[in-house]
Amino acid sequence: MPTIEQLSAMEILDSRGRPTVSATCRLAGGVAATASVPSGASTGRAEALELRDGDPRRYGGLGCRNVVGHVNREINTALAGRSFAAQADLDRALIDLDGTANKSKLGANAILAVSLAFARAAAAAAGLPLYRHFADILGETLRTLPRLTVNLFSGGKHAGEQVAIQDVLVVPAGAQTIDKGLATVYAVYQAAAKLTHDKYGMRALTADEGGLAPAFASDEAMLQDAVAAIRAAGFEPGREVALAVDVASSHFYRDGRYHLAGGSLDSGQMINHLRDWVRRYPIVSVEDGLAEDDWNHWPALRREIGGEAPARNGMIGPAGSRSHPDYNQSHTGQRRSHTGSDPTGGVLVLGDDLLCTNPQRIRRAIETDAATALLLKVNQIGTVTEAAEALRLARSAGWHITISARSGETEDNWLADLAVGWAGEQIKVGSITQSERLAKYNRLLAIEAQTRLPVVGWPGDRIG
Ligand code: PGA
Ligand code: ZN
């Protein structure tokens, strides 16, 4: 049983140059491990509280010195010398020590840094790779590697809001390994960089997650350009390479309307708009298609684009049971099967801001059939154990899991281990530029080389 000898922390900088927290856990016996926490910009209102110093003279108030002090003093004083048989025991002690519903006393950043550092130290003490330890925490066996969903074009809060939609992502659905998937994404990214230069006269300058962010004429132009880049790279859109979209619509929802470049839409019109996109473009996943507070309309969105409701109690419904309208149909008149349908036969209706990795919100979404997939960001809830609870709940409803990084990341790579250990169907890390993103992709490559696990197949497609 691991006994904590000392917990300590320091302030480090994330990929936007803003302070964040790195914690080190030293166990009796000498094993020590360090983990750092990411930070979002397009945050959901129900997220656990990321505590900041608030001193405007230092990092514009974003300093984390108080949070570091909470680890070095309160948390270390309370936990040093104690033994924890399981991750859940340590996390319970952290939650109790904080005592607030949203971790606002000690800070979710302090708590998560300790939770992760302990997980990594416990894995090292047991002589296990971190991905295997994460699988053990969940009570799972290692099964698969996640599908890649990789940021190609950025808008919204990650790119100065030149368009409202936040991300268009490339999904290398025809690639059966991480290695091949990354090579596919590279080719599409290079084609998109050339398109950015030729069409917009811009160098390939990147947004917060490494996506390209030219001055698109409209939100839909992001999708059109993404399809053009897939073709220019020599792939067939919707077959070898598909798209995912993070609409992040909470951030352009005001007074009950969605404010897009072409005007504002009510919820019903927004659903029609997304349904139209899903019909015309090879989209396999739509994240936050509606706003975090627009609960009443999510079930209609789920029905319109998500296919049948998933079977409950962990039973995944029949693969590809519903035909999916092909985006090419309007151009060619032909119907072609769509690569990458989810277990329901529709497009993944993925909740990020809506759910905030929060079991209470996930339960509400399950009860109302509002979604078919959970975007899991551990720092939205603040401990490994609560994130595991969120995942179990989503799985019990037959949902998919997309394990996600944040737009403010560090060079730490635990997310790749988490995605494999928890058998996430998808991983979302950002683009294939910038080392805070590559740290995760490179770790996935290493795990693939070690384990030879298969990438999750897309049901109903030619690799399925
Ligand atoms: P973040 O959001 O900027 O809060 O990390 C990313 C996302 O919306 O998925
Ligand atoms: Zn999102």
Short mmCIF file of C-alpha atoms and ligand atoms in Angstrom, two decimals:
data_model
loop_
_atom_site.label_atom_id
_atom_site.label_comp_id
_atom_site.label_asym_id
_atom_site.label_seq_id
_atom_site.Cartn_x
_atom_site.Cartn_y
_atom_site.Cartn_z
CA MET A 1 0.00 0.00 0.00
CA PRO A 2 1.67 3.29 -1.07
CA THR A 3 2.53 5.63 1.78
CA ILE A 4 2.96 9.29 0.93
CA GLU A 5 6.19 10.72 2.28
CA GLN A 6 5.93 14.18 0.78
CA LEU A 7 3.79 16.22 -1.59
CA SER A 8 5.20 19.34 -3.17
CA ALA A 9 4.33 21.62 -6.07
CA MET A 10 5.69 24.37 -8.23
CA GLU A 11 4.31 26.93 -10.62
CA ILE A 12 5.16 26.20 -14.26
CA LEU A 13 3.95 27.76 -17.52
CA ASP A 14 1.46 26.24 -19.96
CA SER A 15 1.44 26.41 -23.76
CA ARG A 16 -0.05 29.93 -23.69
CA GLY A 17 2.68 31.07 -21.28
CA ARG A 18 0.21 31.20 -18.40
CA PRO A 19 0.99 29.74 -14.99
CA THR A 20 -0.23 26.28 -14.07
CA VAL A 21 0.70 23.69 -11.44
CA SER A 22 3.03 20.74 -11.36
CA ALA A 23 3.01 18.47 -8.28
CA THR A 24 5.46 15.84 -7.11
CA CYS A 25 4.49 12.89 -4.95
CA ARG A 26 7.25 11.07 -3.09
CA LEU A 27 6.35 7.72 -1.60
CA ALA A 28 7.99 5.99 1.33
CA GLY A 29 10.56 3.73 -0.30
CA GLY A 30 11.85 6.52 -2.48
CA VAL A 31 9.72 6.43 -5.64
CA ALA A 32 8.76 9.93 -6.76
CA ALA A 33 6.64 11.11 -9.68
CA THR A 34 5.54 14.46 -11.06
CA ALA A 35 2.45 15.46 -13.01
CA SER A 36 1.17 18.78 -14.31
CA VAL A 37 -2.31 20.05 -15.03
CA PRO A 38 -3.67 21.79 -18.16
CA SER A 39 -5.98 24.77 -18.37
CA GLY A 40 -8.91 25.65 -20.64
CA ALA A 41 -9.96 28.87 -22.37
CA SER A 42 -13.29 27.74 -23.73
CA THR A 43 -14.49 26.61 -20.33
CA GLY A 44 -17.87 25.30 -19.26
CA ARG A 45 -19.58 27.12 -16.40
CA ALA A 46 -20.01 23.91 -14.38
CA GLU A 47 -16.29 23.13 -14.26
CA ALA A 48 -14.49 22.68 -10.94
CA LEU A 49 -12.74 25.90 -9.95
CA GLU A 50 -9.24 26.54 -11.22
CA LEU A 51 -7.84 28.78 -8.49
CA ARG A 52 -5.69 31.78 -9.47
CA ASP A 53 -3.88 34.34 -7.32
CA GLY A 54 -5.82 37.31 -8.70
CA ASP A 55 -2.87 39.67 -8.31
CA PRO A 56 -3.08 41.89 -11.40
CA ARG A 57 0.62 42.81 -11.15
CA ARG A 58 1.69 39.24 -11.80
CA TYR A 59 0.59 37.30 -14.93
CA GLY A 60 -2.53 39.48 -15.06
CA GLY A 61 -3.89 37.75 -11.97
CA LEU A 62 -3.33 34.23 -13.33
CA GLY A 63 -0.49 33.26 -10.96
CA CYS A 64 -0.73 29.96 -9.12
CA ARG A 65 1.46 30.67 -6.10
CA ASN A 66 -1.41 30.28 -3.64
CA VAL A 67 -2.33 26.97 -5.23
CA VAL A 68 1.27 25.79 -4.94
CA GLY A 69 1.16 26.84 -1.30
CA HIS A 70 -1.97 24.72 -0.79
CA VAL A 71 -0.10 21.62 -1.98
CA ASN A 72 3.09 22.38 -0.04
CA ARG A 73 1.28 23.23 3.18
CA GLU A 74 -2.38 22.19 3.71
CA ILE A 75 -2.39 19.09 1.50
CA ASN A 76 1.09 17.89 2.44
CA THR A 77 0.42 18.41 6.14
CA ALA A 78 -2.83 16.46 5.94
CA LEU A 79 -1.63 13.55 3.79
CA ALA A 80 2.10 13.01 4.40
CA GLY A 81 2.67 9.82 6.37
CA ARG A 82 -0.69 8.34 5.34
CA SER A 83 -1.13 5.18 3.28
CA PHE A 84 -3.71 4.86 0.53
CA ALA A 85 -4.62 1.44 -0.77
CA ALA A 86 -6.35 2.83 -3.83
CA GLN A 87 -6.55 5.99 -5.92
CA ALA A 88 -10.14 6.42 -4.73
CA ASP A 89 -8.98 6.65 -1.10
CA LEU A 90 -6.47 9.38 -1.87
CA ASP A 91 -8.99 11.30 -3.96
CA ARG A 92 -11.62 10.99 -1.22
CA ALA A 93 -9.14 12.47 1.27
CA LEU A 94 -8.48 15.39 -1.12
CA ILE A 95 -12.19 16.02 -1.66
CA ASP A 96 -12.86 15.95 2.09
CA LEU A 97 -9.94 18.25 2.81
CA ASP A 98 -11.29 20.79 0.33
CA GLY A 99 -14.86 20.41 1.51
CA THR A 100 -16.50 22.52 -1.23
CA ALA A 101 -18.71 21.35 -4.11
CA ASN A 102 -16.47 22.87 -6.81
CA LYS A 103 -13.02 22.52 -5.15
CA SER A 104 -12.78 26.26 -4.68
CA LYS A 105 -10.98 26.16 -1.33
CA LEU A 106 -7.79 24.37 -2.34
CA GLY A 107 -8.31 24.75 -6.09
CA ALA A 108 -9.11 21.99 -8.59
CA ASN A 109 -5.66 22.63 -10.08
CA ALA A 110 -3.96 21.82 -6.74
CA ILE A 111 -6.14 18.76 -6.17
CA LEU A 112 -5.76 17.31 -9.68
CA ALA A 113 -1.99 17.81 -9.72
CA VAL A 114 -1.75 15.75 -6.52
CA SER A 115 -4.27 13.15 -7.74
CA LEU A 116 -2.27 12.59 -10.95
CA ALA A 117 1.15 12.66 -9.28
CA PHE A 118 -0.04 10.01 -6.84
CA ALA A 119 -1.37 7.84 -9.70
CA ARG A 120 1.94 8.07 -11.51
CA ALA A 121 3.95 7.36 -8.33
CA ALA A 122 1.74 4.37 -7.45
CA ALA A 123 2.18 2.98 -10.98
CA ALA A 124 5.95 3.37 -10.74
CA ALA A 125 6.03 1.75 -7.30
CA ALA A 126 4.08 -1.20 -8.68
CA GLY A 127 6.37 -1.41 -11.71
CA LEU A 128 3.46 -0.81 -14.10
CA PRO A 129 3.22 1.45 -17.13
CA LEU A 130 0.85 4.30 -16.34
CA TYR A 131 -1.71 3.17 -18.94
CA ARG A 132 -1.98 -0.21 -17.26
CA HIS A 133 -2.35 1.40 -13.85
CA PHE A 134 -5.17 3.60 -15.18
CA ALA A 135 -6.86 0.48 -16.56
CA ASP A 136 -6.55 -1.15 -13.13
CA ILE A 137 -8.09 1.90 -11.45
CA LEU A 138 -11.11 1.53 -13.70
CA GLY A 139 -11.17 -2.26 -13.34
CA GLU A 140 -10.71 -2.63 -17.11
CA THR A 141 -8.38 -4.73 -19.21
CA LEU A 142 -6.40 -3.05 -21.97
CA ARG A 143 -8.40 -3.34 -25.18
CA THR A 144 -7.77 -0.71 -27.77
CA LEU A 145 -5.98 2.46 -28.73
CA PRO A 146 -8.18 5.51 -29.34
CA ARG A 147 -9.10 6.91 -32.72
CA LEU A 148 -7.40 10.19 -33.48
CA THR A 149 -9.42 13.39 -33.84
CA VAL A 150 -6.90 16.08 -34.72
CA ASN A 151 -7.43 19.81 -34.92
CA LEU A 152 -7.04 21.14 -38.47
CA PHE A 153 -8.78 24.55 -38.48
CA SER A 154 -9.49 26.78 -35.50
CA GLY A 155 -11.92 29.59 -34.82
CA GLY A 156 -13.80 30.77 -31.75
CA LYS A 157 -11.99 31.38 -28.51
CA HIS A 158 -8.83 29.64 -29.71
CA ALA A 159 -8.31 31.91 -32.71
CA GLY A 160 -9.50 35.41 -31.88
CA GLU A 161 -13.08 34.55 -32.90
CA GLN A 162 -12.59 35.26 -36.63
CA VAL A 163 -15.46 32.75 -37.02
CA ALA A 164 -17.75 31.39 -34.33
CA ILE A 165 -17.09 27.64 -34.69
CA GLN A 166 -14.12 26.55 -32.56
CA ASP A 167 -12.56 23.51 -34.25
CA VAL A 168 -12.75 21.44 -37.39
CA LEU A 169 -10.87 18.21 -36.75
CA VAL A 170 -9.47 15.54 -39.07
CA VAL A 171 -10.39 11.92 -38.32
CA PRO A 172 -8.10 9.44 -40.10
CA ALA A 173 -10.83 6.80 -40.06
CA GLY A 174 -9.15 4.53 -42.61
CA ALA A 175 -5.91 4.21 -40.65
CA GLN A 176 -5.67 1.10 -38.54
CA THR A 177 -2.74 2.25 -36.43
CA ILE A 178 -1.77 5.45 -34.60
CA ASP A 179 1.35 5.52 -36.76
CA LYS A 180 -0.63 5.50 -40.02
CA GLY A 181 -3.22 7.88 -38.59
CA LEU A 182 -0.60 10.50 -37.79
CA ALA A 183 0.97 10.18 -41.24
CA THR A 184 -2.49 10.69 -42.79
CA VAL A 185 -3.15 13.73 -40.61
CA TYR A 186 0.26 15.17 -41.52
CA ALA A 187 -0.57 14.95 -45.22
CA VAL A 188 -3.94 16.68 -44.72
CA TYR A 189 -2.39 19.33 -42.48
CA GLN A 190 0.29 20.12 -45.09
CA ALA A 191 -2.40 20.39 -47.78
CA ALA A 192 -4.38 22.71 -45.50
CA ALA A 193 -1.29 24.85 -44.89
CA LYS A 194 -0.82 25.17 -48.65
CA LEU A 195 -4.50 26.03 -49.08
CA THR A 196 -4.17 28.66 -46.35
CA HIS A 197 -1.30 30.20 -48.28
CA ASP A 198 -2.82 29.97 -51.74
CA LYS A 199 -6.40 30.96 -50.89
CA TYR A 200 -5.92 33.36 -48.00
CA GLY A 201 -2.40 34.62 -48.70
CA MET A 202 -1.38 33.69 -45.17
CA ARG A 203 1.52 31.81 -43.69
CA ALA A 204 0.52 28.76 -41.67
CA LEU A 205 0.15 30.66 -38.39
CA THR A 206 -1.47 28.56 -35.72
CA ALA A 207 -4.09 29.03 -33.02
CA ASP A 208 -3.91 27.87 -29.39
CA GLU A 209 -4.15 24.16 -30.17
CA GLY A 210 -1.97 24.34 -33.27
CA GLY A 211 -4.83 24.51 -35.80
CA LEU A 212 -4.63 26.77 -38.83
CA ALA A 213 -6.74 29.90 -38.52
CA PRO A 214 -7.05 31.85 -41.76
CA ALA A 215 -9.76 34.49 -42.21
CA PHE A 216 -12.55 32.14 -43.29
CA ALA A 217 -15.44 33.93 -45.00
CA SER A 218 -17.93 31.91 -42.96
CA ASP A 219 -18.17 29.04 -40.52
CA GLU A 220 -19.11 26.71 -43.33
CA ALA A 221 -15.98 27.74 -45.26
CA MET A 222 -13.98 25.89 -42.57
CA LEU A 223 -15.73 22.68 -43.55
CA GLN A 224 -15.41 23.31 -47.29
CA ASP A 225 -11.69 24.03 -46.93
CA ALA A 226 -11.21 20.94 -44.77
CA VAL A 227 -12.81 18.75 -47.45
CA ALA A 228 -10.64 20.47 -50.08
CA ALA A 229 -7.50 19.75 -48.00
CA ILE A 230 -8.45 16.08 -47.61
CA ARG A 231 -8.87 15.80 -51.39
CA ALA A 232 -5.66 17.72 -52.10
CA ALA A 233 -3.81 15.28 -49.85
CA GLY A 234 -5.08 12.44 -52.05
CA PHE A 235 -7.69 10.97 -49.71
CA GLU A 236 -11.35 10.35 -50.22
CA PRO A 237 -13.40 12.48 -47.81
CA GLY A 238 -15.81 10.43 -45.77
CA ARG A 239 -14.05 7.19 -46.47
CA GLU A 240 -10.36 7.38 -45.61
CA VAL A 241 -10.60 10.66 -43.75
CA ALA A 242 -13.63 12.10 -41.99
CA LEU A 243 -14.26 15.28 -39.99
CA ALA A 244 -15.30 16.16 -36.47
CA VAL A 245 -16.51 19.58 -35.33
CA ASP A 246 -16.33 21.30 -31.97
CA VAL A 247 -19.04 23.90 -32.39
CA ALA A 248 -18.44 25.18 -28.81
CA SER A 249 -21.74 26.96 -29.21
CA SER A 250 -22.05 28.07 -25.55
CA HIS A 251 -19.63 30.81 -26.49
CA PHE A 252 -21.83 32.40 -29.14
CA TYR A 253 -25.20 31.78 -27.48
CA ARG A 254 -26.77 34.93 -26.11
CA ASP A 255 -30.39 35.75 -25.26
CA GLY A 256 -31.56 32.36 -26.47
CA ARG A 257 -30.00 32.69 -29.91
CA TYR A 258 -26.88 31.40 -31.67
CA HIS A 259 -24.89 34.23 -33.21
CA LEU A 260 -23.10 32.95 -36.30
CA ALA A 261 -21.46 35.03 -39.02
CA GLY A 262 -24.54 34.94 -41.26
CA GLY A 263 -26.98 36.07 -38.55
CA SER A 264 -28.56 34.61 -35.44
CA LEU A 265 -30.48 31.35 -35.17
CA ASP A 266 -32.91 30.05 -32.57
CA SER A 267 -32.34 26.54 -31.20
CA GLY A 268 -34.53 24.79 -33.76
CA GLN A 269 -32.82 26.62 -36.62
CA MET A 270 -29.42 25.77 -35.14
CA ILE A 271 -30.36 22.08 -35.07
CA ASN A 272 -31.48 22.27 -38.71
CA HIS A 273 -28.25 24.04 -39.59
CA LEU A 274 -26.16 21.27 -37.98
CA ARG A 275 -28.29 18.55 -39.57
CA ASP A 276 -27.69 20.17 -42.94
CA TRP A 277 -23.92 20.18 -42.30
CA VAL A 278 -23.94 16.56 -41.22
CA ARG A 279 -25.73 15.66 -44.45
CA ARG A 280 -23.41 17.59 -46.70
CA TYR A 281 -20.02 17.03 -45.06
CA PRO A 282 -18.31 13.83 -43.84
CA ILE A 283 -18.81 14.66 -40.16
CA VAL A 284 -18.67 11.83 -37.62
CA SER A 285 -18.81 13.80 -34.35
CA VAL A 286 -20.45 17.10 -33.32
CA GLU A 287 -19.33 18.54 -29.98
CA ASP A 288 -21.41 21.14 -28.13
CA GLY A 289 -23.73 21.64 -31.08
CA LEU A 290 -26.00 23.46 -28.64
CA ALA A 291 -25.14 25.59 -25.60
CA GLU A 292 -24.50 24.28 -22.08
CA ASP A 293 -27.77 25.83 -20.83
CA ASP A 294 -29.95 24.85 -23.77
CA TRP A 295 -30.91 21.54 -22.14
CA ASN A 296 -34.43 21.56 -23.57
CA HIS A 297 -33.21 21.30 -27.15
CA TRP A 298 -30.38 18.77 -26.80
CA PRO A 299 -32.75 15.76 -27.07
CA ALA A 300 -33.96 17.06 -30.46
CA LEU A 301 -30.36 17.56 -31.59
CA ARG A 302 -29.60 14.00 -30.51
CA ARG A 303 -32.59 12.67 -32.46
CA GLU A 304 -31.86 14.70 -35.58
CA ILE A 305 -28.18 13.86 -35.99
CA GLY A 306 -27.40 11.12 -33.48
CA GLY A 307 -29.49 8.25 -34.75
CA GLU A 308 -31.13 5.82 -32.34
CA ALA A 309 -30.58 6.33 -28.62
CA PRO A 310 -27.77 4.02 -27.46
CA ALA A 311 -28.76 0.82 -25.71
CA ARG A 312 -28.49 1.15 -21.94
CA ASN A 313 -26.48 -0.81 -19.37
CA GLY A 314 -23.30 -0.82 -21.34
CA MET A 315 -24.87 -2.62 -24.31
CA ILE A 316 -23.67 -1.03 -27.49
CA GLY A 317 -26.33 -0.95 -30.16
CA PRO A 318 -25.94 -2.61 -33.56
CA ALA A 319 -23.16 -1.05 -35.60
CA GLY A 320 -24.21 1.02 -38.56
CA SER A 321 -27.83 0.06 -38.04
CA ARG A 322 -29.06 3.26 -39.61
CA SER A 323 -27.96 4.40 -42.99
CA HIS A 324 -26.30 7.76 -42.94
CA PRO A 325 -27.00 10.29 -45.66
CA ASP A 326 -23.83 10.82 -47.58
CA TYR A 327 -22.49 14.35 -47.80
CA ASN A 328 -21.69 13.72 -51.45
CA GLN A 329 -25.27 12.86 -52.26
CA SER A 330 -26.22 16.42 -53.12
CA HIS A 331 -23.30 16.65 -55.51
CA THR A 332 -23.32 13.25 -57.12
CA GLY A 333 -26.82 11.95 -56.55
CA GLN A 334 -25.24 8.73 -55.34
CA ARG A 335 -25.59 7.34 -51.90
CA ARG A 336 -22.44 6.03 -50.37
CA SER A 337 -21.94 4.55 -46.95
CA HIS A 338 -20.44 6.95 -44.48
CA THR A 339 -17.19 6.10 -42.78
CA GLY A 340 -17.27 6.27 -39.04
CA SER A 341 -20.81 5.98 -37.84
CA ASP A 342 -21.10 5.62 -34.08
CA PRO A 343 -22.80 2.68 -32.32
CA THR A 344 -26.17 4.29 -32.85
CA GLY A 345 -25.68 4.55 -36.57
CA GLY A 346 -25.61 8.35 -36.43
CA VAL A 347 -23.10 11.04 -35.69
CA LEU A 348 -21.65 11.28 -32.18
CA VAL A 349 -23.52 13.91 -30.19
CA LEU A 350 -20.67 14.87 -27.92
CA GLY A 351 -21.05 16.96 -24.76
CA ASP A 352 -18.18 19.09 -23.46
CA ASP A 353 -19.42 22.32 -21.81
CA LEU A 354 -22.83 20.62 -21.49
CA LEU A 355 -21.46 17.84 -19.28
CA CYS A 356 -18.22 19.19 -17.77
CA THR A 357 -17.18 15.58 -16.91
CA ASN A 358 -19.67 15.98 -14.06
CA PRO A 359 -21.64 12.86 -13.05
CA GLN A 360 -24.73 14.90 -12.10
CA ARG A 361 -24.89 16.57 -15.50
CA ILE A 362 -24.13 13.29 -17.30
CA ARG A 363 -26.98 11.62 -15.42
CA ARG A 364 -29.36 14.36 -16.53
CA ALA A 365 -28.21 13.99 -20.14
CA ILE A 366 -28.71 10.21 -20.00
CA GLU A 367 -32.19 10.59 -18.53
CA THR A 368 -33.23 13.02 -21.26
CA ASP A 369 -31.39 11.23 -24.11
CA ALA A 370 -29.53 14.44 -24.79
CA ALA A 371 -26.19 13.05 -26.02
CA THR A 372 -24.38 9.91 -27.16
CA ALA A 373 -20.81 10.71 -26.13
CA LEU A 374 -18.84 12.28 -23.27
CA LEU A 375 -15.87 14.56 -23.77
CA LEU A 376 -13.76 13.66 -20.75
CA LYS A 377 -11.47 16.37 -19.37
CA VAL A 378 -10.13 15.37 -15.99
CA ASN A 379 -9.55 18.93 -14.82
CA GLN A 380 -13.22 19.80 -15.34
CA ILE A 381 -14.00 17.65 -12.30
CA GLY A 382 -10.66 17.64 -10.47
CA THR A 383 -9.72 14.06 -9.47
CA VAL A 384 -8.93 10.84 -11.31
CA THR A 385 -11.60 8.99 -9.34
CA GLU A 386 -14.45 11.39 -10.17
CA ALA A 387 -13.44 11.34 -13.84
CA ALA A 388 -13.59 7.53 -13.70
CA GLU A 389 -17.06 7.77 -12.19
CA ALA A 390 -18.14 10.09 -15.01
CA LEU A 391 -16.78 7.64 -17.57
CA ARG A 392 -18.51 4.63 -15.99
CA LEU A 393 -21.81 6.44 -15.99
CA ALA A 394 -21.47 7.41 -19.65
CA ARG A 395 -20.48 3.85 -20.60
CA SER A 396 -23.47 2.42 -18.72
CA ALA A 397 -25.63 4.41 -21.15
CA GLY A 398 -23.80 2.99 -24.17
CA TRP A 399 -22.06 6.29 -24.89
CA HIS A 400 -18.68 6.80 -26.49
CA ILE A 401 -15.85 8.55 -24.65
CA THR A 402 -13.55 11.15 -26.21
CA ILE A 403 -10.58 11.73 -23.89
CA SER A 404 -9.54 15.36 -24.30
CA ALA A 405 -6.65 17.71 -23.61
CA ARG A 406 -7.18 21.43 -22.94
CA SER A 407 -6.18 24.39 -25.09
CA GLY A 408 -3.61 25.36 -22.44
CA GLU A 409 -1.42 22.27 -22.13
CA THR A 410 1.97 21.26 -20.74
CA GLU A 411 4.62 18.87 -21.99
CA ASP A 412 3.23 16.18 -19.68
CA ASN A 413 1.86 13.13 -21.51
CA TRP A 414 -0.37 11.36 -18.96
CA LEU A 415 -3.40 11.98 -21.17
CA ALA A 416 -2.21 9.38 -23.69
CA ASP A 417 -1.93 6.77 -20.92
CA LEU A 418 -5.38 7.72 -19.67
CA ALA A 419 -6.92 7.38 -23.14
CA VAL A 420 -5.45 3.89 -23.55
CA GLY A 421 -6.02 2.71 -19.97
CA TRP A 422 -9.64 3.83 -20.05
CA ALA A 423 -10.19 2.59 -23.61
CA GLY A 424 -11.48 5.94 -24.88
CA GLU A 425 -12.99 5.50 -28.34
CA GLN A 426 -11.50 8.85 -29.39
CA ILE A 427 -8.69 11.11 -28.23
CA LYS A 428 -8.62 14.88 -28.84
CA VAL A 429 -5.30 16.57 -28.22
CA GLY A 430 -5.20 19.44 -30.73
CA SER A 431 -3.08 19.62 -33.82
CA ILE A 432 0.13 17.86 -34.82
CA THR A 433 2.23 20.94 -34.21
CA GLN A 434 3.59 22.24 -30.88
CA SER A 435 5.35 20.01 -28.41
CA GLU A 436 2.65 20.12 -25.74
CA ARG A 437 0.42 18.32 -28.31
CA LEU A 438 3.19 16.09 -29.71
CA ALA A 439 4.07 14.89 -26.21
CA LYS A 440 0.74 13.05 -26.20
CA TYR A 441 0.96 11.76 -29.79
CA ASN A 442 4.53 10.59 -29.24
CA ARG A 443 3.47 8.79 -26.08
CA LEU A 444 0.65 7.10 -28.05
CA LEU A 445 3.24 5.94 -30.58
CA ALA A 446 5.36 4.50 -27.78
CA ILE A 447 2.35 2.75 -26.23
CA GLU A 448 1.40 1.37 -29.64
CA ALA A 449 4.92 0.02 -30.13
CA GLN A 450 4.86 -1.58 -26.67
CA THR A 451 1.38 -3.05 -26.68
CA ARG A 452 0.48 -3.60 -30.35
CA LEU A 453 -3.12 -2.91 -29.36
CA PRO A 454 -5.53 -2.24 -32.24
CA VAL A 455 -7.08 1.17 -32.84
CA VAL A 456 -10.83 1.13 -32.19
CA GLY A 457 -12.57 0.34 -35.47
CA TRP A 458 -15.31 2.50 -36.90
CA PRO A 459 -18.42 0.34 -36.94
CA GLY A 460 -19.79 -0.45 -40.32
CA ASP A 461 -16.84 0.80 -42.30
CA ARG A 462 -14.28 -1.04 -44.34
CA ILE A 463 -11.85 -1.38 -41.42
CA GLY A 464 -14.52 -2.21 -38.81
P1 PGA B 1 -10.62 24.62 -23.67
O1 PGA B 1 -11.67 24.00 -24.66
O2 PGA B 1 -10.10 25.88 -24.33
O3 PGA B 1 -11.48 25.02 -22.50
O4 PGA B 1 -9.57 23.65 -23.34
C1 PGA B 1 -11.38 23.05 -25.63
C2 PGA B 1 -12.69 22.49 -26.08
O5 PGA B 1 -13.71 23.22 -26.10
O6 PGA B 1 -12.79 21.29 -26.36
ZN ZN B 2 -15.22 21.67 -26.63
#
